[in-house]
Each structure stands twice: as C-alpha cells, then as structure tokens.
Amino acid sequence: MDDLLIRSRRTVLPDGERPAAVSVRDGRITAISAHDAAAPAAASVDLGDAALLPGLVDTHVHVNEPGRTEWEGFATATRAAAAGGVTTLVDMPLNSLPPTVDPAALAAKRRAAEDVCAVDVGFWGGAVPGNVPSLRPLHDLGVFGFKCFTSDSGVPEFPPLTVEEMRAAFREIASFGGLVIVHAEDPASLAPPSAGDYPAFLASRPPSAERAAVERVVRLAEETGVRAHILHLSAADCLDVLAKAQAGGLPVTAETCPHYLTLCAADATEPRSPATAFKCCPPIRDEANRDLLWQGLASGVISCVVTDHSPCTPELKRGDFATAWGGVSSLQLGLPAVWTAARERGHGLSSVVRWMSEAPARLAAVPGKGGIVVGNDADLVAFAPDETFTVDPAALHHRHPVTPYEGRTLTGVVQATWLRGTLVADAPAGRLLSRSETR
C-alpha cells in the first residue's frame, strides 16, 4: 500500500494539466492514475479544484550563511521557500564568508546548512581569480556548477574575472563537462550613478552593458565548448544574441527573474518606503523591455524563471539608489508574482511549471526534481490559482521582510507543500543535495 494519495482536478504533469491522482511511497512518486482511480493508500488528500504542482526548483538563491547570517540564513530562507512552493533551492557561492570557492569553504557551507533546512538544498561553486585548481575538486564534491562575475560583485572576497581569467576557467570547466553561470554586465559600460534617484541608477547600468557581456560569454563558449548560462537577464537587447547562439547549436541558456517580469522602472519612482527595495543589479527596466522579456520567455530563448533572492539587513537598504545594497527578496512570492502576470498574458500553469520547476531542474541536473513523474521525489504543492492576497511583510518568512511587492495584490495561494511526500512543518526535513547523486 502507498503512503499517500493526492487527487486534483488540475494536476500539472509534463504533458499538460488534467485531473489525476498521484501515489507516493517512501518519499517518491509511484503512480499517476486517473482522478477517480481506486488506489489504496494510508492517507489521502483531495484538493478539488486547487492545482497540484511539482515543487519549484529555484537555482538562484543567496542564503548568505555562514558569515553574513544576519542578512539571511538556511533556516529562514528555506522556510520562506516552502511557503512559496519551492522545495529545492541551489545556494549561490557569494555573500557568505567564506565564499564557496574551494573544498574547505564548501565543507563550511554544508556544516552551516546541516539539519536546519525545511527544503532540499544544493550548492553552486564559484570561479574567481586564482582558483582554477579548485574547480575540478569542487565539481567532484558535487557542486552543481560555477558562478562567475564579469563586473564587480559588490563584495570584495568574490572578485570578477578578466577575459583571460574567464577563458582559463571556462576551459577547465569544459574539460569535465561542467556548467558555468555568469553575472553578465560589462564593467566598461557601467558607471557610478550621477544622483541618488532611480533614473540615475538605471542609466548607470544600461542594456548595452548586459549585451556586451553576453556577447563575450557566447564567444568564449564557442571557443572553449563550455556549457554557459546567463543569470538574471534584465535587458531584452540580449535576446537576439542568445537566439542566434542557440540556433547555432551553442550550449548557452538564460534565466530571468520575477521582478523583471512583473515590475518596471516606473514602480520604483512611486512614493513608497523603502523605494530601494526595488534596487537590484542588473536593474529593473521599463515596461517595453518587460514585454520583450515575456516574448523571449514564450519563445524559449529564456528557459528559466528563478528569484535571485538576495536579501540584506534593513540598514543596508536605507539611503538612496546610489548607496543601498542591490537585491530583491522574493523567495516566498515568486510563484504568485509570476502566475499573476502570466495568466494576464494568456499563459497557463503548465508554462509556469516549465519555467520555474522543470527547466531549472534540467539546467542544474538536480536529481529527482522538476516534475510530477513516476520515480521522482514526491515534492508537491497545493496551489489555489484563483485566490488572491495582499502582500504583508509580516507574513514573510525570510529574515528581513523588505520587499518591493509590499501592498500588492497577487493571485495564487500556496495552500500546502510536501517534501518527499511529507507536509513541510516546523521540524526541518530538508536534505543537502549533490550533483553526483544517482537514483
């Protein structure tokens, strides 16, 4: 007998949305049956018209622990993830101290995360000047890939790579079939903001900065054969570069984020406190650019939507757009934010699941995740797609409830989250994942 049976008239499967019953045993999906099938189980749940989704996979999260745990930590970040329907996250290698750029730092990261996570957690490694000898050992220890910057990262312990340093890192990563993920902004195209308001900040990081860096990544990917992924694409000016590379068979992919798809520059100039909750790098651009990003997503040039959850203390968000820390905290809100905008543009839940679960899991090759598929982990989400709520910072679980979505009405409510067939509760049950795991 199975442990659990969940029925929903809106089960989102890889081949579409339909009524179905999902059976679970020992933490994995054992069968997908007709909605009214007789399937004995120790416990059963009928969601009615609430949708059953696979748990989301967020491959772009800054947890910041150890070292900057006052910004965020594994306990708080993973509670926020579960509340937002995210059952797997992959933690970025920077903003923690030490950054994850060698095996000792990875061990420190894993110690900090052990036994405190509400959802499953994996780790990216970092590519920084001088650490090429550490890349293969990190890969062998199970990191899902390697992040690098082409421009200043904002923290001194994680410097950007020069073109020659990128070439050397890309060649090494290609030699063992690894993945490189790139914060792509050209430093020569960036400048300090001329004033503290949002227009000045936006002008200081123009679309041309992203385009120049993306073009460089594409050239180096072609030269070295590395698999390359462009992080948090903000500028639609890059879409034709990426489309051409993909059409030519280059293994170059891209992601964007909820804030680029749901907010625009005009939002950051409205009276609100704090307006700097909108600050991130690259920046949130204008409405026309946002429309083009949706087109890039619909066409498949952009494959993933992930949060780039990048929190800090409230003190670092004070000041103006020239001085405040850049980062948007949306781990708990990504799904309803994207669904609110997606349904208005005619996209269904299947598309949202593809962008926020299937594609990120495939990008990072996270084992057993990304879809309601027999044999996968029973990471599942009950989602009420027609219910609305107003974002109240007091209801957010990440450490510091600063969000540009404050006061906004969003559509779609996460009703329950199961991790390997067990409802996520206060007791942490998340596991630490490695790329090398086999199933």
Short mmCIF file of C-alpha atoms in Angstrom, two decimals, residues 21-378:
data_model
loop_
_atom_site.label_atom_id
_atom_site.label_comp_id
_atom_site.label_asym_id
_atom_site.label_seq_id
_atom_site.Cartn_x
_atom_site.Cartn_y
_atom_site.Cartn_z
CA ALA A 21 -4.32 11.06 -8.66
CA VAL A 22 -0.69 10.89 -7.55
CA SER A 23 0.50 8.00 -5.38
CA VAL A 24 3.50 8.26 -3.05
CA ARG A 25 5.55 5.65 -1.25
CA ASP A 26 8.84 6.05 0.63
CA GLY A 27 9.10 9.66 -0.49
CA ARG A 28 8.79 9.04 -4.21
CA ILE A 29 6.02 9.14 -6.77
CA THR A 30 4.94 5.57 -7.53
CA ALA A 31 1.99 6.08 -9.87
CA ILE A 32 -0.08 8.69 -11.68
CA SER A 33 -3.63 7.45 -12.15
CA ALA A 34 -7.00 8.66 -13.29
CA HIS A 35 -8.56 11.12 -10.90
CA ASP A 36 -11.20 8.66 -9.72
CA ALA A 37 -8.99 5.57 -9.72
CA ALA A 38 -9.18 3.24 -6.74
CA ALA A 39 -5.66 3.49 -5.33
CA PRO A 40 -5.29 2.28 -1.72
CA ALA A 41 -3.11 4.49 0.47
CA ALA A 42 -2.58 5.03 4.17
CA ALA A 43 -3.64 8.67 3.78
CA SER A 44 -5.41 10.56 1.03
CA VAL A 45 -5.98 14.21 0.17
CA ASP A 46 -8.50 15.58 -2.32
CA LEU A 47 -7.56 19.07 -3.48
CA GLY A 48 -10.71 19.53 -5.54
CA ASP A 49 -10.13 22.41 -7.95
CA ALA A 50 -6.89 23.51 -6.32
CA ALA A 51 -3.96 22.72 -8.59
CA LEU A 52 -1.31 20.15 -7.79
CA LEU A 53 2.11 21.33 -8.95
CA PRO A 54 5.57 19.84 -8.69
CA GLY A 55 7.68 21.63 -6.13
CA LEU A 56 9.54 24.56 -7.65
CA VAL A 57 13.29 24.42 -8.14
CA ASP A 58 14.98 27.77 -7.50
CA THR A 59 18.54 27.67 -8.74
CA HIS A 60 19.36 31.27 -7.82
CA VAL A 61 19.22 31.94 -4.08
CA HIS A 62 21.65 33.85 -1.86
CA VAL A 63 21.37 32.33 1.61
CA ASN A 64 24.49 34.19 2.87
CA GLU A 65 25.27 31.71 5.66
CA PRO A 66 27.87 31.32 7.13
CA GLY A 67 29.45 34.71 7.64
CA ARG A 68 26.56 37.01 6.83
CA THR A 69 23.80 35.12 8.59
CA GLU A 70 22.43 38.43 9.86
CA TRP A 71 21.40 39.01 6.20
CA GLU A 72 19.71 35.61 5.78
CA GLY A 73 20.24 32.01 6.85
CA PHE A 74 19.34 28.47 5.85
CA ALA A 75 16.55 28.13 8.43
CA THR A 76 14.75 31.33 7.43
CA ALA A 77 15.40 31.08 3.69
CA THR A 78 14.14 27.52 3.45
CA ARG A 79 11.02 28.29 5.48
CA ALA A 80 10.27 31.09 3.03
CA ALA A 81 10.94 28.72 0.14
CA ALA A 82 8.46 26.14 1.43
CA ALA A 83 5.82 28.82 1.99
CA GLY A 84 6.29 29.84 -1.65
CA GLY A 85 6.08 26.34 -3.09
CA VAL A 86 9.84 25.96 -3.58
CA THR A 87 11.03 22.51 -2.49
CA THR A 88 14.59 22.69 -3.84
CA LEU A 89 16.98 25.61 -3.91
CA VAL A 90 20.57 25.90 -5.04
CA ASP A 91 22.60 28.34 -2.98
CA MET A 92 24.90 30.90 -4.57
CA PRO A 93 28.60 30.85 -3.63
CA LEU A 94 28.94 34.50 -2.62
CA ASN A 95 27.78 36.79 0.17
CA SER A 96 28.65 34.03 2.60
CA LEU A 97 32.03 34.06 4.35
CA PRO A 98 33.97 32.21 3.18
CA PRO A 99 32.62 32.16 -0.38
CA THR A 100 32.28 28.68 -1.88
CA VAL A 101 35.45 28.77 -3.98
CA ASP A 102 37.35 25.77 -2.61
CA PRO A 103 36.58 22.45 -0.90
CA ALA A 104 37.11 23.81 2.61
CA ALA A 105 34.56 26.58 2.02
CA LEU A 106 32.06 24.06 0.63
CA ALA A 107 32.50 21.96 3.77
CA ALA A 108 31.83 25.06 5.90
CA LYS A 109 28.71 25.80 3.88
CA ARG A 110 27.41 22.26 4.30
CA ARG A 111 28.06 22.35 8.06
CA ALA A 112 26.04 25.55 8.34
CA ALA A 113 23.11 24.03 6.43
CA GLU A 114 23.10 20.61 8.11
CA ASP A 115 19.86 19.75 9.94
CA VAL A 116 18.26 23.22 9.69
CA CYS A 117 16.72 23.25 6.20
CA ALA A 118 12.98 22.98 5.57
CA VAL A 119 13.54 22.07 1.90
CA ASP A 120 16.31 20.39 -0.08
CA VAL A 121 19.42 22.48 -0.76
CA GLY A 122 22.28 22.19 -3.23
CA PHE A 123 25.29 24.42 -3.79
CA TRP A 124 26.98 26.30 -6.61
CA GLY A 125 30.72 26.74 -6.60
CA GLY A 126 32.46 29.96 -7.51
CA ALA A 127 35.02 30.83 -10.18
CA VAL A 128 37.23 33.70 -9.03
CA PRO A 129 40.75 34.84 -9.91
CA GLY A 130 43.30 32.20 -8.98
CA ASN A 131 41.01 29.29 -8.11
CA VAL A 132 41.14 27.26 -11.35
CA PRO A 133 42.89 24.40 -9.45
CA SER A 134 39.89 24.19 -7.10
CA LEU A 135 37.24 23.88 -9.81
CA ARG A 136 37.56 20.16 -10.53
CA PRO A 137 37.74 19.21 -6.83
CA LEU A 138 34.57 21.23 -6.19
CA HIS A 139 32.90 19.50 -9.13
CA ASP A 140 33.92 16.11 -7.75
CA LEU A 141 32.41 17.09 -4.39
CA GLY A 142 29.04 17.69 -6.01
CA VAL A 143 28.54 21.40 -6.69
CA PHE A 144 26.05 21.94 -9.50
CA GLY A 145 28.23 24.37 -11.47
CA PHE A 146 30.30 27.52 -11.12
CA LYS A 147 29.31 31.14 -10.87
CA CYS A 148 31.48 33.99 -12.06
CA PHE A 149 31.12 37.73 -12.48
CA THR A 150 32.28 39.87 -15.39
CA SER A 151 31.96 43.02 -13.24
CA ASP A 152 32.21 43.94 -9.56
CA SER A 153 30.16 41.51 -7.45
CA GLY A 154 29.59 44.00 -4.63
CA VAL A 155 31.68 42.01 -2.12
CA PRO A 156 35.49 42.13 -2.15
CA GLU A 157 36.01 38.43 -1.43
CA PHE A 158 34.37 37.43 -4.74
CA PRO A 159 36.20 39.40 -7.47
CA PRO A 160 35.21 39.37 -11.14
CA LEU A 161 37.15 37.55 -13.83
CA THR A 162 39.05 39.26 -16.61
CA VAL A 163 38.55 37.93 -20.13
CA GLU A 164 41.70 35.81 -19.88
CA GLU A 165 40.65 34.50 -16.47
CA MET A 166 37.22 33.64 -17.89
CA ARG A 167 38.87 31.78 -20.76
CA ALA A 168 41.00 29.72 -18.37
CA ALA A 169 38.06 28.93 -16.08
CA PHE A 170 35.77 28.08 -18.99
CA ARG A 171 38.35 25.69 -20.45
CA GLU A 172 38.81 23.93 -17.14
CA ILE A 173 35.06 23.62 -16.54
CA ALA A 174 34.53 22.36 -20.09
CA SER A 175 37.20 19.69 -19.54
CA PHE A 176 34.99 17.89 -17.03
CA GLY A 177 31.62 18.71 -18.61
CA GLY A 178 30.65 21.31 -16.02
CA LEU A 179 28.34 24.28 -16.18
CA VAL A 180 29.31 27.93 -15.78
CA ILE A 181 26.72 30.52 -14.75
CA VAL A 182 27.55 34.15 -15.40
CA HIS A 183 26.55 37.50 -13.97
CA ALA A 184 26.96 39.30 -17.29
CA GLU A 185 27.49 43.06 -17.18
CA ASP A 186 30.42 44.70 -18.96
CA PRO A 187 32.42 46.80 -16.47
CA ALA A 188 33.49 49.27 -19.16
CA SER A 189 29.81 50.11 -19.76
CA LEU A 190 28.99 50.74 -16.08
CA ALA A 191 29.43 53.99 -14.15
CA PRO A 192 28.59 55.28 -10.68
CA PRO A 193 25.09 56.81 -10.59
CA SER A 194 25.13 60.57 -11.14
CA ALA A 195 22.47 61.02 -8.44
CA GLY A 196 20.59 59.01 -5.84
CA ASP A 197 17.27 58.58 -7.67
CA TYR A 198 16.12 55.59 -9.70
CA PRO A 199 16.54 57.15 -13.18
CA ALA A 200 20.20 57.88 -12.41
CA PHE A 201 20.76 54.36 -11.12
CA LEU A 202 19.06 52.86 -14.18
CA ALA A 203 21.18 54.99 -16.53
CA SER A 204 24.34 53.82 -14.77
CA ARG A 205 23.71 50.19 -15.81
CA PRO A 206 22.48 50.42 -19.42
CA PRO A 207 21.27 47.50 -21.56
CA SER A 208 24.48 47.79 -23.57
CA ALA A 209 26.41 46.59 -20.51
CA GLU A 210 24.49 43.34 -20.47
CA ARG A 211 24.67 42.89 -24.23
CA ALA A 212 28.45 43.37 -24.39
CA ALA A 213 28.99 40.85 -21.61
CA VAL A 214 26.58 38.30 -23.10
CA GLU A 215 28.33 38.60 -26.45
CA ARG A 216 31.64 37.90 -24.71
CA VAL A 217 30.25 34.84 -22.92
CA VAL A 218 28.87 33.49 -26.20
CA ARG A 219 32.25 33.94 -27.92
CA LEU A 220 34.07 32.17 -25.10
CA ALA A 221 31.52 29.37 -25.01
CA GLU A 222 32.05 28.82 -28.72
CA GLU A 223 35.82 28.87 -28.23
CA THR A 224 36.01 26.59 -25.21
CA GLY A 225 32.94 24.37 -25.62
CA VAL A 226 31.72 25.09 -22.08
CA ARG A 227 28.03 25.00 -21.18
CA ALA A 228 27.17 28.56 -20.20
CA HIS A 229 24.11 30.07 -18.56
CA ILE A 230 23.32 33.78 -18.33
CA LEU A 231 21.97 34.75 -14.93
CA HIS A 232 19.10 37.19 -14.18
CA LEU A 233 18.70 38.55 -17.71
CA SER A 234 17.27 42.04 -17.45
CA ALA A 235 17.95 43.60 -20.86
CA ALA A 236 15.82 42.41 -23.78
CA ASP A 237 18.56 43.77 -26.07
CA CYS A 238 20.37 40.48 -25.42
CA LEU A 239 17.64 38.22 -26.78
CA ASP A 240 18.80 38.25 -30.39
CA VAL A 241 22.36 37.39 -29.33
CA LEU A 242 21.12 34.43 -27.33
CA ALA A 243 18.68 33.30 -30.02
CA LYS A 244 21.45 33.28 -32.63
CA ALA A 245 23.78 31.32 -30.34
CA GLN A 246 21.10 28.76 -29.55
CA ALA A 247 20.11 28.41 -33.22
CA GLY A 248 23.77 27.74 -33.98
CA GLY A 249 23.84 24.87 -31.50
CA LEU A 250 25.84 26.54 -28.77
CA PRO A 251 25.03 25.31 -25.24
CA VAL A 252 24.09 28.78 -23.96
CA THR A 253 20.94 29.31 -21.92
CA ALA A 254 19.44 32.15 -19.91
CA GLU A 255 17.13 32.88 -17.00
CA THR A 256 15.17 35.88 -15.85
CA CYS A 257 13.51 36.72 -12.53
CA PRO A 258 10.03 37.53 -11.22
CA HIS A 259 10.89 41.17 -10.60
CA TYR A 260 11.93 41.72 -14.23
CA LEU A 261 8.68 40.14 -15.43
CA THR A 262 6.28 41.81 -13.01
CA LEU A 263 7.75 45.20 -12.07
CA CYS A 264 9.05 48.10 -14.14
CA ALA A 265 11.14 51.21 -13.62
CA ALA A 266 8.13 53.41 -13.07
CA ASP A 267 7.22 51.37 -9.99
CA ALA A 268 10.47 52.35 -8.30
CA THR A 269 9.73 56.05 -8.63
CA GLU A 270 6.33 55.90 -6.94
CA PRO A 271 6.18 57.15 -3.32
CA ARG A 272 6.77 54.13 -1.11
CA SER A 273 9.01 53.07 1.75
CA PRO A 274 11.61 51.91 1.14
CA ALA A 275 11.83 52.57 -2.60
CA THR A 276 15.28 50.96 -2.55
CA ALA A 277 13.55 47.57 -2.18
CA PHE A 278 13.44 47.78 -5.99
CA LYS A 279 17.21 48.10 -6.36
CA CYS A 280 18.97 45.13 -7.96
CA CYS A 281 21.75 44.55 -10.45
CA PRO A 282 21.13 44.42 -13.33
CA PRO A 283 18.24 46.83 -12.83
CA ILE A 284 14.51 46.57 -13.37
CA ARG A 285 13.92 48.34 -16.69
CA ASP A 286 10.96 49.92 -18.49
CA GLU A 287 7.63 48.42 -19.44
CA ALA A 288 8.52 47.91 -23.11
CA ASN A 289 11.62 45.96 -22.11
CA ARG A 290 9.47 43.85 -19.76
CA ASP A 291 7.10 42.97 -22.61
CA LEU A 292 10.04 41.80 -24.71
CA LEU A 293 11.32 39.61 -21.88
CA TRP A 294 7.94 37.87 -21.84
CA GLN A 295 8.31 37.29 -25.56
CA GLY A 296 11.76 35.80 -25.01
CA LEU A 297 10.34 33.52 -22.36
CA ALA A 298 7.43 32.42 -24.55
CA SER A 299 9.78 31.66 -27.45
CA GLY A 300 12.14 29.60 -25.28
CA VAL A 301 15.18 31.86 -25.65
CA ILE A 302 14.86 32.39 -21.90
CA SER A 303 14.25 28.99 -20.31
CA CYS A 304 14.11 29.57 -16.54
CA VAL A 305 12.46 31.92 -14.07
CA VAL A 306 14.23 31.96 -10.70
CA THR A 307 14.19 34.51 -7.92
CA ASP A 308 17.76 35.75 -7.37
CA HIS A 309 16.64 36.08 -3.75
CA SER A 310 19.33 38.43 -2.44
CA PRO A 311 18.45 39.82 0.99
CA CYS A 312 20.42 42.02 3.36
CA THR A 313 19.81 43.81 6.63
CA PRO A 314 17.29 46.69 6.55
CA GLU A 315 20.13 49.08 7.36
CA LEU A 316 21.85 48.24 4.06
CA LYS A 317 18.65 49.04 2.16
CA ARG A 318 18.46 52.53 3.65
CA GLY A 319 19.74 55.57 1.83
CA ASP A 320 19.23 56.11 -1.87
CA PHE A 321 19.73 54.19 -5.09
CA ALA A 322 23.38 55.17 -5.26
CA THR A 323 24.26 53.70 -1.87
CA ALA A 324 21.73 50.98 -0.93
CA TRP A 325 22.51 47.29 -1.31
CA GLY A 326 21.14 45.83 -4.55
CA GLY A 327 18.96 42.76 -4.20
CA VAL A 328 15.30 41.72 -4.25
CA SER A 329 13.90 39.29 -1.69
CA SER A 330 11.14 37.25 -3.30
CA LEU A 331 11.71 33.59 -2.49
CA GLN A 332 8.26 33.27 -0.91
CA LEU A 333 6.49 35.40 -3.54
CA GLY A 334 7.99 34.29 -6.84
CA LEU A 335 5.27 31.81 -7.79
CA PRO A 336 2.24 34.06 -7.19
CA ALA A 337 4.02 37.07 -8.70
CA VAL A 338 4.83 35.20 -11.92
CA TRP A 339 1.43 33.48 -12.06
CA THR A 340 -0.38 36.81 -11.62
CA ALA A 341 1.39 38.26 -14.64
CA ALA A 342 1.46 35.04 -16.68
CA ARG A 343 -2.29 34.45 -16.58
CA GLU A 344 -2.91 38.06 -17.62
CA ARG A 345 -0.77 37.36 -20.69
CA GLY A 346 -2.55 34.13 -21.56
CA HIS A 347 -0.06 31.61 -20.16
CA GLY A 348 -1.24 28.57 -18.20
CA LEU A 349 0.06 26.82 -15.14
CA SER A 350 1.92 24.33 -17.33
CA SER A 351 4.10 27.15 -18.66
CA VAL A 352 4.82 28.47 -15.17
CA VAL A 353 5.80 24.97 -14.03
CA ARG A 354 8.06 24.58 -17.04
CA TRP A 355 9.83 27.87 -16.30
CA MET A 356 10.05 27.53 -12.52
CA SER A 357 10.45 23.79 -11.93
CA GLU A 358 11.26 21.69 -14.99
CA ALA A 359 13.79 23.98 -16.67
CA PRO A 360 15.80 24.91 -13.54
CA ALA A 361 15.99 21.24 -12.52
CA ARG A 362 17.18 20.34 -16.01
CA LEU A 363 19.69 23.21 -16.12
CA ALA A 364 21.46 22.13 -12.94
CA ALA A 365 20.73 18.39 -13.39
CA VAL A 366 19.17 18.23 -9.92
CA PRO A 367 18.32 14.55 -9.43
CA GLY A 368 14.70 13.53 -8.94
CA LYS A 369 13.25 17.02 -9.16
CA GLY A 370 11.29 19.21 -11.55
CA GLY A 371 8.13 17.32 -12.40
CA ILE A 372 5.32 15.04 -11.29
CA VAL A 373 6.91 11.93 -12.78
CA VAL A 374 6.97 8.35 -11.53
CA GLY A 375 10.27 7.82 -9.71
CA ASN A 376 10.80 11.48 -8.88
CA ASP A 377 10.77 12.75 -5.32
CA ALA A 378 7.21 13.47 -4.18
#
